[in-house]
Coordinates of C-alpha atoms in Angstrom, one line a residue:
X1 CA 192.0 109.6 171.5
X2 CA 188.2 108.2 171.6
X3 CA 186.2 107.7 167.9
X4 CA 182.8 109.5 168.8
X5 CA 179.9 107.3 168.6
X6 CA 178.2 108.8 165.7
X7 CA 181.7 107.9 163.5
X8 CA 181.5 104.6 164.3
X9 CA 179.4 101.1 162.7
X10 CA 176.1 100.6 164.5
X11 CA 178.1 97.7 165.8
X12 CA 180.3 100.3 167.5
X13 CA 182.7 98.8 165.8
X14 CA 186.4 100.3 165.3
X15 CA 186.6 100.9 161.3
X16 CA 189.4 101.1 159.2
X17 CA 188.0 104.9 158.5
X18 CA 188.8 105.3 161.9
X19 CA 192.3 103.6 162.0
X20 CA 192.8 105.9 158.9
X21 CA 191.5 108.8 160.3
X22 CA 193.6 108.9 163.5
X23 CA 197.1 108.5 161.6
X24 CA 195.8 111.2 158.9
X25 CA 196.0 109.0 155.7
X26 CA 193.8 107.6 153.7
X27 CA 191.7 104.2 153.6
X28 CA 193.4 102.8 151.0
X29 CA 197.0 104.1 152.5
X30 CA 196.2 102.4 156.0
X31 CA 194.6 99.3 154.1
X32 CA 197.7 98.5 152.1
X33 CA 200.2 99.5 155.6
X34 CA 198.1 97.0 157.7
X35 CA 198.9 94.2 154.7
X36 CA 202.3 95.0 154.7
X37 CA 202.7 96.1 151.1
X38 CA 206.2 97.6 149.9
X39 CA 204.2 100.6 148.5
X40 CA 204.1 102.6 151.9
X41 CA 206.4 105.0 153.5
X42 CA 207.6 103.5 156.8
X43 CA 207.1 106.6 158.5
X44 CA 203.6 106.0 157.3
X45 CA 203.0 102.6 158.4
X46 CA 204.3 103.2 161.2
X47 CA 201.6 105.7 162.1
X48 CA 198.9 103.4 161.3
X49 CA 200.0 100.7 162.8
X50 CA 200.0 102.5 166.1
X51 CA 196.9 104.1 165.3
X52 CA 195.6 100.3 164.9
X53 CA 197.1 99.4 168.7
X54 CA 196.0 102.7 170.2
X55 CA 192.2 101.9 168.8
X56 CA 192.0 98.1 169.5
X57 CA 191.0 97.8 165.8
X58 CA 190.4 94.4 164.6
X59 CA 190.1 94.0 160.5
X60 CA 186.8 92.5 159.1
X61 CA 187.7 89.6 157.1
X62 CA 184.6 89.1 155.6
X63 CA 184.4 93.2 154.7
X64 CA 187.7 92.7 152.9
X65 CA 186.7 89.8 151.2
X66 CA 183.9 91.7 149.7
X67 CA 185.8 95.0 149.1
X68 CA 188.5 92.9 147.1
X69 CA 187.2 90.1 146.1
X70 CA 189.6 88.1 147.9
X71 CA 190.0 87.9 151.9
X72 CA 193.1 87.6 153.9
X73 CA 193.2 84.3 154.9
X74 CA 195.6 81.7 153.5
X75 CA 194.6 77.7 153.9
X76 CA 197.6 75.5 154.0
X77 CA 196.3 71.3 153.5
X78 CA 198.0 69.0 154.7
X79 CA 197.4 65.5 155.3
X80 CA 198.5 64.9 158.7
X81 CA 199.6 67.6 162.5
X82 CA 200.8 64.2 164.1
X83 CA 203.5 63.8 161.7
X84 CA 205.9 66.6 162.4
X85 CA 207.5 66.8 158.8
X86 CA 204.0 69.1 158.3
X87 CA 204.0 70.8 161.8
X88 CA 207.6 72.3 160.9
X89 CA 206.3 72.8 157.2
X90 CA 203.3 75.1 158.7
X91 CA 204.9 76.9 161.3
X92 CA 207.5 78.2 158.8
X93 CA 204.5 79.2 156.3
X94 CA 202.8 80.5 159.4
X95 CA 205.8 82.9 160.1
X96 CA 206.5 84.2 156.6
X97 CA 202.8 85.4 156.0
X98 CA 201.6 86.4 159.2
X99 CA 204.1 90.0 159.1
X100 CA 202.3 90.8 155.7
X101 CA 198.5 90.4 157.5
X102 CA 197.4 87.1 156.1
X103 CA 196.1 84.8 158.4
X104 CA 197.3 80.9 157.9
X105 CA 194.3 78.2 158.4
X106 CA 195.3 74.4 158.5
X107 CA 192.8 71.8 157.2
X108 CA 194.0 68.7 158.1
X109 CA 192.8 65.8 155.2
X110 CA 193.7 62.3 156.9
X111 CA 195.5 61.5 153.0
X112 CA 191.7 61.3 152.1
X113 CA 191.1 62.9 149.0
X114 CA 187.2 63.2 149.6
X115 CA 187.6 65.0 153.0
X116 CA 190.7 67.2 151.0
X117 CA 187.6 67.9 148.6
X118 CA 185.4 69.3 150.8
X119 CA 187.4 71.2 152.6
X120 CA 188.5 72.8 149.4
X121 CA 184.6 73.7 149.1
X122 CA 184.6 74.9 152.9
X123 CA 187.7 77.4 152.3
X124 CA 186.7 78.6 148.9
X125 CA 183.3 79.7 150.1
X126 CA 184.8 82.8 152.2
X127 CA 187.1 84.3 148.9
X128 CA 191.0 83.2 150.3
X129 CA 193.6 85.1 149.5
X130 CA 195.7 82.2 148.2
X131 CA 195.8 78.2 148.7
X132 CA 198.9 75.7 149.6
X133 CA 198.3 72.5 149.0
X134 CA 200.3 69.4 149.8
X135 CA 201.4 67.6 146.3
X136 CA 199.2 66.9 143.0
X137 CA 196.9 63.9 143.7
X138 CA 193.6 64.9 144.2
X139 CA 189.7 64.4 142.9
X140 CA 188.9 65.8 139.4
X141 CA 186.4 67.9 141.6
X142 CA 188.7 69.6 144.1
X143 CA 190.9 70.2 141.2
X144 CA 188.5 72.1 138.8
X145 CA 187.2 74.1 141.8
X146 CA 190.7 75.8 142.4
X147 CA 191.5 76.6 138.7
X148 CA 187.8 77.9 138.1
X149 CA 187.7 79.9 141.2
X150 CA 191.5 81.6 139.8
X151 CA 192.4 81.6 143.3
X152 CA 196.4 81.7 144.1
X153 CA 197.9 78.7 144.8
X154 CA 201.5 76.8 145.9
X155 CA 201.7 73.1 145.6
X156 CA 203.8 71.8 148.5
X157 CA 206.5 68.7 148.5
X158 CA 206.2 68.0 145.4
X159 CA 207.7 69.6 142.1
X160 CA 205.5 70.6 138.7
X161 CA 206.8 71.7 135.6
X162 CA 203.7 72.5 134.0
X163 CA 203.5 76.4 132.6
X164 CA 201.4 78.3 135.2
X165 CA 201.8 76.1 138.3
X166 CA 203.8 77.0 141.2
X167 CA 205.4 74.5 143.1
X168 CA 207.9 74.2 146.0
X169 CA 209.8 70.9 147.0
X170 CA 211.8 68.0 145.9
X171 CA 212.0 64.7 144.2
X172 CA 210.8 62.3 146.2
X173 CA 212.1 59.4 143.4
X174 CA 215.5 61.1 143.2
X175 CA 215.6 61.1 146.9
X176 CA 214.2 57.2 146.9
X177 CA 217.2 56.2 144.7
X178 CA 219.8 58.2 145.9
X179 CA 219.4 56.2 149.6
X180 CA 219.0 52.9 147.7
X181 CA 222.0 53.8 145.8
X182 CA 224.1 54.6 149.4
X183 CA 223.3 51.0 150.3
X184 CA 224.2 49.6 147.0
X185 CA 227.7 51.4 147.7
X186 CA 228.1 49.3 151.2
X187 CA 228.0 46.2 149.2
X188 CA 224.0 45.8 149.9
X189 CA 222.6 43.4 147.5
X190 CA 219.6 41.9 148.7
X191 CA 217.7 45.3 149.7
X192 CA 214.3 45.4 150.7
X193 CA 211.3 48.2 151.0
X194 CA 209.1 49.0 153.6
X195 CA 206.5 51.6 153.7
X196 CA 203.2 52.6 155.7
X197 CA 200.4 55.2 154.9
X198 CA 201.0 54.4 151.1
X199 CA 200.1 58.4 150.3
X200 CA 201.7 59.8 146.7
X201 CA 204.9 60.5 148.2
X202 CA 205.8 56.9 149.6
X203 CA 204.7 55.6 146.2
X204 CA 207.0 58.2 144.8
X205 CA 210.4 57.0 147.0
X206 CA 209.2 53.4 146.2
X207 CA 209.9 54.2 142.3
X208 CA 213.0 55.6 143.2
X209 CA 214.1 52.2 145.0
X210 CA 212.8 50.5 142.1
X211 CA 214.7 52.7 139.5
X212 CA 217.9 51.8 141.3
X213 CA 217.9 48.1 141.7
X214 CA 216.8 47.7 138.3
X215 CA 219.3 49.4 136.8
X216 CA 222.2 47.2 139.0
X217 CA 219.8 44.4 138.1
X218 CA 218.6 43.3 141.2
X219 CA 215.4 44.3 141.9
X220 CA 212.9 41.8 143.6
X221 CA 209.6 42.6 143.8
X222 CA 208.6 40.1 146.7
X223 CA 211.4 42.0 149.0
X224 CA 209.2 45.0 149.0
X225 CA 206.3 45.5 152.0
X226 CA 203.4 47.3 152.1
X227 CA 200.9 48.7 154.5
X228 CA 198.0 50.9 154.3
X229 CA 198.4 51.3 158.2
X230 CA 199.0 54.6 159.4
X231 CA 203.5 54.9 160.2
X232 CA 204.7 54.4 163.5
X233 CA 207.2 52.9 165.6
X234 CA 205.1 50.1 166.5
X235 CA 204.2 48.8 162.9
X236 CA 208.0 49.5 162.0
X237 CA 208.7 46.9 164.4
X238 CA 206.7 44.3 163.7
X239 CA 207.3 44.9 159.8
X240 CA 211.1 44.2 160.0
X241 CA 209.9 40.8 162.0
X242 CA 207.4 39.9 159.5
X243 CA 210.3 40.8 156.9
X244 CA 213.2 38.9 158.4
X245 CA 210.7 36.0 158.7
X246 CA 210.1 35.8 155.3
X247 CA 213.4 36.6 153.8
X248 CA 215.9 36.0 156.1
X249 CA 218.6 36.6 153.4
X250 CA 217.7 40.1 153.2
X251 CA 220.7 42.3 154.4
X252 CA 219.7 46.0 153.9
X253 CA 215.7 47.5 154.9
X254 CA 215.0 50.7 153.2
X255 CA 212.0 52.1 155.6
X256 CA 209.7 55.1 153.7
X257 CA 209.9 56.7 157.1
X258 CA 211.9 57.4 159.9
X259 CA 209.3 56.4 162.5
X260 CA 209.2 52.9 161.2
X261 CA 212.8 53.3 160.9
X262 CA 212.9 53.9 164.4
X263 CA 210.6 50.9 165.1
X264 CA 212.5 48.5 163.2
X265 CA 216.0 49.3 164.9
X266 CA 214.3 48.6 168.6
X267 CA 212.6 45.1 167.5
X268 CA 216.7 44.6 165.9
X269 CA 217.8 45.1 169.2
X270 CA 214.8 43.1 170.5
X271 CA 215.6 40.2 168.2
X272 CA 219.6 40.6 168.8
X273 CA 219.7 41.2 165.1
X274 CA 222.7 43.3 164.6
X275 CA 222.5 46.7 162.9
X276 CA 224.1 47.4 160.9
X277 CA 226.4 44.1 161.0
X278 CA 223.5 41.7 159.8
X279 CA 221.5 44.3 158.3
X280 CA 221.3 48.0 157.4
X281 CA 218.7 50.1 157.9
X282 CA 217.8 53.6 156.5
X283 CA 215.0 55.9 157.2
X284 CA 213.5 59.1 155.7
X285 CA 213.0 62.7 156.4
X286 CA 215.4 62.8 159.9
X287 CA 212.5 63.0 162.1
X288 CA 213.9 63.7 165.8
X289 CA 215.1 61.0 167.8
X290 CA 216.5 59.0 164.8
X291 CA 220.7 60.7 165.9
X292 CA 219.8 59.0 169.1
X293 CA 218.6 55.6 168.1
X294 CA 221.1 52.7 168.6
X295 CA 222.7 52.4 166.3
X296 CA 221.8 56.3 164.8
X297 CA 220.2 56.1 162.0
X298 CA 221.1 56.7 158.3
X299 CA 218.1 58.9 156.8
X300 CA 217.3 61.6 154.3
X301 CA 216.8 64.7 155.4
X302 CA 214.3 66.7 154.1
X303 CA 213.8 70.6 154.0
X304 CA 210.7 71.1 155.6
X305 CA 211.2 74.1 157.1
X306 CA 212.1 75.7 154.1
X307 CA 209.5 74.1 151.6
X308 CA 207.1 76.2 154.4
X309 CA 208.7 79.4 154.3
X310 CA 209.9 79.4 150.6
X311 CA 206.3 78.3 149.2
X312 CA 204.9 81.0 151.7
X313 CA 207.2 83.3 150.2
X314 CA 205.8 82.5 146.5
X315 CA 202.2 82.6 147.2
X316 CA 202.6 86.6 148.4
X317 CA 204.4 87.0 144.8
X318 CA 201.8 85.3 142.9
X319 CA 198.9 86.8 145.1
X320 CA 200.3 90.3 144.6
X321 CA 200.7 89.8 140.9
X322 CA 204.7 89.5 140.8
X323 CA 206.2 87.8 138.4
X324 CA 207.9 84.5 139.7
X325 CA 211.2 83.8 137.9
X326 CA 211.3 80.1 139.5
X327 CA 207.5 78.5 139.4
X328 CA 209.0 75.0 140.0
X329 CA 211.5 75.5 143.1
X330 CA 214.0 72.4 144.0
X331 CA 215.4 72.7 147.3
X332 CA 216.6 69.1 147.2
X333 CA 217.4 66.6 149.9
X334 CA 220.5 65.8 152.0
X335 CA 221.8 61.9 152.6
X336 CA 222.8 61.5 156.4
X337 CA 225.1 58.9 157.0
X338 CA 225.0 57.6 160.5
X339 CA 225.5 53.8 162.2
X340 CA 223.4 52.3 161.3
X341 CA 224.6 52.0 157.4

């Protein structure tokens, strides 16, 4: 069926009048169907839906934005799409928004706060329909521009307690110590730590390492190394041989990441430094490729996948006005023990 000219935009634009008019409901009716709200009939959102398809009708984000205050797409910031702990987080976001008609847009900030900042000011200038946003540490700027603009937001990775914040991840210190503690319990004494990238969530699992020595009293300070470099295999590599170097005593590496992990157990081989004979060494977030290192590698493996989908799932609560019964969501971490522990 063809929309006659003269019920068309100028434009000749497809409407949502006409989307409405064609499966005999109303605006608002064929509005709330194409957002997926619970609110509809089936049999009626079915019929609008097809009415969509049938007209080629595309929605109007800016239109909607205006008409609700409030568009439909959904931001996600992260600070990194080479590092696939955030690819997996946003694809699982991605898939639990887009059925309910939100559209996810990835800003990417490099772990810079200023660039995060300014893409805060970018997104916020077109009315979202809700925010998620990787941990807490950010300018006093980009801060007071999300609570002022009241716009619905998930933190990501990291947990909050505060009343009225809505968060989605784990303890990166808890995890941090529970690995140190794992080497501890093969008779590690003399454990060192070695992280790239230094973002909020390295310094976070170097606390935890900390914590735990301390408490068994052997924590030492000059066994820790750290670079602002960006991870990889490479640096992992030449951070265990700078390591090793230094402190050849050292008998267990903690790595913040599994592709420095990864790094360091090919310059072992290199070396003829036996893993985990000579030394241990443990990674973090079971990246792929670390089951098939030599030997595989102990890690923590972190639930990426489901910090995506489950903070995704909160935002559509909080942006539809829901209460949420659980603002601070744990879904904890998993030890994997492999050979090279």
């Amino acid at each position: 069926m063809s929309i006659p000219e003269r019920r068309r935009r100028p434009s000749g634009r497809i409407t949502l009048q006409d989307v409405a008019r064609q499966a005999g409901v109303s605006p608002i009716t064929a509005s709330r169907a194409l957002r997926g709200e619970r609110g509809v009939a089936p049999e009626l959102a079915e019929r609008v839906k097809q009415a969509s398809a049938d007209l080629g009708y595309v929605p109007d984000p800016a239109a909607r934005a205006l008409a609700s205050q409030r568009g439909t797409q959904v931001p996600v910031l992260i600070p990194s799409l080479t590092n696939a702990l955030f690819v997996d987080l946003v694809e699982a976001a991605h898939s639990a928004l887009e059925p309910h008609g939100y559209q996810l847009l990835i800003g990417v900030t490099h772990y810079d706060p200023l660039e995060e900042e300014q893409l805060i000011k970018g997104f916020l200038a077109h009315r979202p329909a809700g925010l998620l946003v990787t941990g807490f540490d950010r300018t006093e700027v980009a801060r007071r521009l999300i609570e002022t603009n009241r716009v619905p937001v998930v933190y990501l990775m990291e947990l909050s307690s505060v009343p009225g914040t809505y968060s989605v991840g784990f303890s990166q210190r808890d995890a941090g110590q529970a690995i140190t503690a794992h080497l501890l319990s093969r008779g590690r004494r003399r454990i060192a730590f070695v992280a790239a990238q230094l973002d909020p969530r390295t310094l976070q699992r170097a606390e935890g390492y900390r914590r735990c020595l301390r408490q068994a009293g052997l924590y030492d300070p000059k066994l820790e190394v750290l670079s602002a470099q960006p991870s990889s295999m490479r640096l992992g590599g030449e951070l265990l041989k700078e390591l090793l170097g230094r402190h050849p005593d050292v008998d267990a590496v903690f790595f913040c990441n599994d592709d420095l992990a990864q790094g360091g157990l090919l310059e072992a081989l290199r070396l003829g430094v036996d893993v985990p004979g000579r030394v241990a060494v443990v990674g973090f977030n079971d990246l792929a490729g670390s089951d098939q290192m030599l030997p595989p590698l102990t890690t923590v493996r972190t639930p990426r996948r489901e910090i995506g989908a489950e903070a995704a799932q909160m935002l559509l609560g909080v942006m539809r006005g829901e209460a949420i019964a659980d603002p601070c969501r744990d879904l904890g971490f998993e030890l994997v023990l492999r050979g090279s522990t």
